[in-house]
Amino acid sequence: MNAADTYSTIIEKMDKLPVIEKNLNRVGMLQEVLRWLGSPEKKLRVIHIVGTNGKGSTGAMLANILVENGYHVGHFSTPAIVDQREVISIDNQIMSEDDFRQVYLDILTEIEAHGGYEDTLNRFEWLTLMAIVYFERYELDFVILEASFGGKKDPTNAIESPFMVIITKISSDHLGRLGQTLTEIAQEKAASIKPAAIVVNYPGQDLEVEAVLKARCEAVGAIWSNKPHPVITVLQSRPKGLFLNINDIRELYLSLTGNYQANNLSTVISAMRMLEDRGFATTPDKSALGLAHVQVKGRMEYDQERNILFDGAHNPEGFRGLISSIRSWHLPFKPVFVLGLMEDSRNQEILEEILPQAGNVITVTPDSPLGMSADKLAAEIVLNSTVDVEIADDASAAIQLARRSRESSQALIVVTGSFYTLRAILKEDEV
């Protein structure tokens, strides 16, 4: 079997693995595997990003600023939309097929030597280990490692000595999974804070969450950043991005859209200030260039040529941010939504956000066994509103239906509902 065939076989096997076991704590097992591999994580300067919403945008902005300032940066950010290699990159270049294949086989050799098998790990665990092993093989200045939904039990928590921990907005999206209250969720995520780590907190954090995070810092001897967050004013919001004032810096362009990005950017700037205090120099011009060219696949990603917005919003808070942004654009026509939701008890909240802003809706089934069927979603919309609904028989038909629906206008098409929805759409050649 040649290298290309081996790579394809590996991808096929990974696609069949469960994404993550939500209720199991296997961090100790991953740390043991890392020891078998020579403890590569101990040779990395890790910036660990943990939270509920905004991890991808925060990580992408931070990575782009650092790369533009001449630093070599590894970045691990899930989920993949089309190709598993998307989640592992160095200096914004995704991992090659050859590297992916070799790193996978190297890890598998160690696992098998200790009595394990390919399916000993789930997909997220595989990708986490692969990212760490891959990054250690290059001389990197920083590694940005984004957690999944968890904290204490998250595979990325196998990192025992992060250089910095960035906490994005923690919300109640994981009630029942990580805890029964927001405080319990915060306690789970706070477990990522380790001794001597620099901790940078999101500026709009709930007070009860912030109290938990500060208590954890004090308990383990971490360094809480007390630097004031910058004053950010959104001057103009458009689908293609934001124009901002940041303190005395005027009309800075951020190529990510959505007014809520101002808080994520504030977190990034606070993190950069802590890095600068520790001797990692940057210049305003290069940092501005990094923000002007940052892209996050599937997160408020705007295709200007086709007037289509792709966003992986999947919980009520994410949709509130999406809908708030759409309102701020003062569009001449209500958008056409291509919508696919996962089976979730909070879908009623999501529909309450979307439907008043929708010109019409095309329902699609996400690329996941847990996805709600397009027929079922359409029925729920009909029961809850008078918005016109069409059902896409498959992903390729969804965009065609949306384009046909907007023929008489220049309405924006919004593809959203989950990253599995984006995957279903973006895997098709018609898009």
Coordinates of N, CA, C and O in Angstrom, one line a residue, residues 260-333:
Y260 N -19.8 40.6 18.7 CA -19.3 39.9 19.9 C -17.8 39.6 19.8 O -17.2 39.3 20.8
Q261 N -17.3 39.7 18.6 CA -15.8 39.5 18.4 C -15.0 40.5 19.2 O -13.8 40.3 19.5
A262 N -15.6 41.7 19.5 CA -14.9 42.7 20.3 C -14.5 42.1 21.6 O -13.3 42.4 22.1
N263 N -15.3 41.4 22.3 CA -14.9 40.8 23.6 C -13.8 39.7 23.4 O -12.9 39.6 24.2
N264 N -13.9 38.9 22.4 CA -12.9 37.9 22.1 C -11.6 38.6 21.8 O -10.5 38.2 22.3
L265 N -11.6 39.7 21.0 CA -10.4 40.5 20.7 C -9.8 41.1 22.0 O -8.6 41.1 22.1
S266 N -10.7 41.6 22.9 CA -10.2 42.1 24.1 C -9.4 41.1 24.9 O -8.3 41.4 25.5
T267 N -9.9 39.8 24.9 CA -9.2 38.8 25.6 C -7.8 38.5 24.9 O -6.8 38.4 25.6
V268 N -7.8 38.6 23.6 CA -6.5 38.4 22.9 C -5.5 39.5 23.2 O -4.3 39.2 23.4
I269 N -6.0 40.7 23.2 CA -5.1 41.8 23.5 C -4.5 41.7 24.9 O -3.3 42.0 25.1
S270 N -5.4 41.3 25.8 CA -4.9 41.1 27.2 C -3.8 40.0 27.3 O -2.8 40.2 28.0
A271 N -4.0 39.0 26.5 CA -3.0 37.9 26.5 C -1.7 38.4 25.8 O -0.6 38.1 26.3
M272 N -1.8 39.2 24.8 CA -0.6 39.7 24.1 C 0.1 40.6 25.1 O 1.4 40.6 25.1
R273 N -0.5 41.4 25.9 CA 0.1 42.3 26.9 C 0.9 41.5 27.9 O 2.0 41.8 28.3
M274 N 0.3 40.4 28.3 CA 1.1 39.5 29.3 C 2.3 38.9 28.6 O 3.3 38.7 29.2
L275 N 2.2 38.5 27.3 CA 3.3 38.0 26.6 C 4.4 39.0 26.5 O 5.6 38.7 26.6
E276 N 4.0 40.2 26.1 CA 5.0 41.3 25.9 C 5.7 41.6 27.3 O 6.9 41.9 27.2
D277 N 5.0 41.5 28.4 CA 5.6 41.7 29.7 C 6.7 40.7 29.9 O 7.7 40.9 30.7
R278 N 6.6 39.6 29.3 CA 7.6 38.5 29.5 C 8.6 38.4 28.3 O 9.3 37.4 28.1
G279 N 8.7 39.5 27.6 CA 9.8 39.7 26.6 C 9.5 39.3 25.2 O 10.4 39.3 24.3
F280 N 8.2 38.9 24.9 CA 7.9 38.5 23.5 C 7.4 39.8 22.8 O 6.2 40.2 22.9
A281 N 8.3 40.4 22.1 CA 8.0 41.7 21.5 C 7.1 41.6 20.2 O 7.1 40.6 19.5
T282 N 6.3 42.6 20.1 CA 5.4 42.7 18.9 C 5.4 44.2 18.5 O 5.8 45.1 19.2
T283 N 4.9 44.5 17.3 CA 4.8 45.8 16.8 C 3.3 46.1 16.4 O 2.6 45.1 15.9
P284 N 2.8 47.3 16.6 CA 1.4 47.5 16.3 C 1.0 47.3 14.8 O 0.0 46.7 14.5
D285 N 1.9 47.6 13.9 CA 1.6 47.4 12.5 C 1.5 46.0 12.1 O 0.5 45.6 11.4
K286 N 2.4 45.1 12.6 CA 2.3 43.7 12.3 C 1.1 43.1 13.0 O 0.4 42.2 12.4
S287 N 0.8 43.5 14.2 CA -0.4 43.0 14.9 C -1.7 43.3 14.2 O -2.6 42.5 14.0
A288 N -1.7 44.6 13.7 CA -2.9 45.0 12.9 C -3.0 44.2 11.6 O -4.1 43.9 11.2
L289 N -1.9 43.9 11.0 CA -1.9 43.1 9.8 C -2.5 41.7 10.1 O -3.2 41.1 9.3
G290 N -2.1 41.2 11.2 CA -2.6 39.9 11.6 C -4.1 39.8 11.8 O -4.7 38.9 11.3
L291 N -4.6 40.9 12.4 CA -6.1 40.9 12.6 C -6.8 41.2 11.3 O -7.9 40.7 11.1
A292 N -6.2 41.9 10.3 CA -6.8 42.2 9.0 C -6.9 41.0 8.1 O -7.7 41.0 7.2
H293 N -6.2 39.9 8.4 CA -6.2 38.7 7.6 C -6.5 37.4 8.3 O -6.3 36.4 7.7
V294 N -7.1 37.5 9.5 CA -7.4 36.3 10.2 C -8.7 35.7 9.6 O -9.6 36.4 9.2
Q295 N -8.7 34.4 9.5 CA -9.8 33.6 9.0 C -10.1 32.4 9.9 O -9.1 31.8 10.4
V296 N -11.3 32.1 10.1 CA -11.7 31.0 10.9 C -12.7 30.2 10.2 O -13.8 30.7 10.0
K297 N -12.3 29.0 9.7 CA -13.3 28.3 8.9 C -14.5 27.9 9.6 O -14.5 27.3 10.7
G298 N -15.6 28.3 9.1 CA -16.9 27.9 9.7 C -17.4 28.7 10.8 O -18.4 28.4 11.4
R299 N -16.7 29.8 11.1 CA -17.1 30.7 12.2 C -17.3 32.1 11.7 O -16.3 32.8 11.4
M300 N -18.5 32.5 11.4 CA -18.8 33.8 10.8 C -17.9 34.0 9.5 O -17.4 35.0 9.3
E301 N -17.8 32.9 8.7 CA -17.0 33.0 7.5 C -17.8 33.4 6.3 O -18.8 32.8 5.9
Y302 N -17.5 34.6 5.8 CA -18.3 35.2 4.7 C -17.7 35.0 3.4 O -16.5 35.4 3.1
D303 N -18.4 34.5 2.5 CA -18.1 34.4 1.1 C -18.7 35.5 0.3 O -19.9 35.5 0.0
Q304 N -17.9 36.6 0.1 CA -18.4 37.8 -0.5 C -18.9 37.6 -1.9 O -19.9 38.2 -2.3
E305 N -18.2 36.8 -2.7 CA -18.6 36.6 -4.1 C -20.0 36.0 -4.2 O -20.7 36.4 -5.1
R306 N -20.3 35.1 -3.3 CA -21.6 34.4 -3.4 C -22.6 34.9 -2.4 O -23.8 34.5 -2.3
N307 N -22.2 35.9 -1.5 CA -23.0 36.4 -0.5 C -23.6 35.3 0.4 O -24.8 35.3 0.6
I308 N -22.7 34.5 0.9 CA -23.1 33.4 1.8 C -22.3 33.5 3.1 O -21.0 33.6 3.0
L309 N -22.9 33.4 4.2 CA -22.2 33.3 5.5 C -22.3 31.9 6.1 O -23.4 31.4 6.2
F310 N -21.2 31.4 6.5 CA -21.1 30.1 7.1 C -20.8 30.3 8.6 O -19.8 30.9 8.9
D311 N -21.6 29.8 9.5 CA -21.3 29.9 10.9 C -21.8 28.6 11.6 O -22.9 28.2 11.5
G312 N -20.9 28.1 12.5 CA -21.1 26.9 13.2 C -21.9 27.1 14.5 O -21.8 26.2 15.4
A313 N -22.6 28.2 14.7 CA -23.4 28.4 15.9 C -24.2 27.2 16.2 O -24.9 26.6 15.3
H314 N -24.2 26.7 17.4 CA -24.9 25.5 17.8 C -25.6 25.5 19.1 O -26.3 24.6 19.5
N315 N -25.5 26.6 19.8 CA -26.2 26.8 21.1 C -26.9 28.2 21.1 O -26.6 29.0 20.3
P316 N -27.8 28.4 22.0 CA -28.6 29.6 22.1 C -27.6 30.9 22.1 O -27.9 31.9 21.5
E317 N -26.6 30.8 22.9 CA -25.7 31.9 23.0 C -25.0 32.2 21.7 O -24.9 33.4 21.3
G318 N -24.6 31.2 21.0 CA -23.9 31.4 19.7 C -24.9 32.0 18.7 O -24.5 32.9 17.9
F319 N -26.2 31.6 18.8 CA -27.2 32.1 17.8 C -27.5 33.6 18.2 O -27.8 34.4 17.3
R320 N -27.5 33.9 19.5 CA -27.7 35.3 19.9 C -26.7 36.2 19.3 O -27.0 37.3 18.8
G321 N -25.4 35.7 19.3 CA -24.4 36.5 18.7 C -24.5 36.6 17.2 O -24.4 37.7 16.6
L322 N -24.9 35.5 16.5 CA -25.1 35.5 15.1 C -26.3 36.5 14.7 O -26.1 37.3 13.8
I323 N -27.4 36.4 15.4 CA -28.6 37.2 15.0 C -28.3 38.7 15.4 O -28.7 39.6 14.6
S324 N -27.6 38.9 16.5 CA -27.3 40.3 16.8 C -26.4 40.9 15.7 O -26.6 42.1 15.3
S325 N -25.5 40.2 15.2 CA -24.6 40.7 14.1 C -25.5 41.0 12.8 O -25.3 42.0 12.2
I326 N -26.4 40.0 12.5 CA -27.2 40.2 11.3 C -28.0 41.5 11.5 O -28.2 42.3 10.5
R327 N -28.6 41.7 12.7 CA -29.4 42.9 12.9 C -28.5 44.2 12.7 O -29.0 45.2 12.1
S328 N -27.3 44.1 13.1 CA -26.5 45.3 13.1 C -26.1 45.7 11.7 O -25.6 46.8 11.4
W329 N -26.2 44.7 10.7 CA -25.8 45.0 9.3 C -26.9 45.8 8.6 O -26.7 46.3 7.5
H330 N -28.1 45.8 9.1 CA -29.3 46.6 8.5 C -29.4 46.1 7.0 O -29.4 47.0 6.1
L331 N -29.5 44.8 6.8 CA -29.6 44.3 5.5 C -31.0 44.7 4.8 O -32.0 44.8 5.5
P332 N -31.0 44.9 3.5 CA -32.2 45.3 2.8 C -33.3 44.2 2.8 O -34.5 44.5 2.6
F333 N -32.8 42.9 2.9 CA -33.8 41.8 2.9 C -33.4 40.8 4.0 O -32.2 40.7 4.4

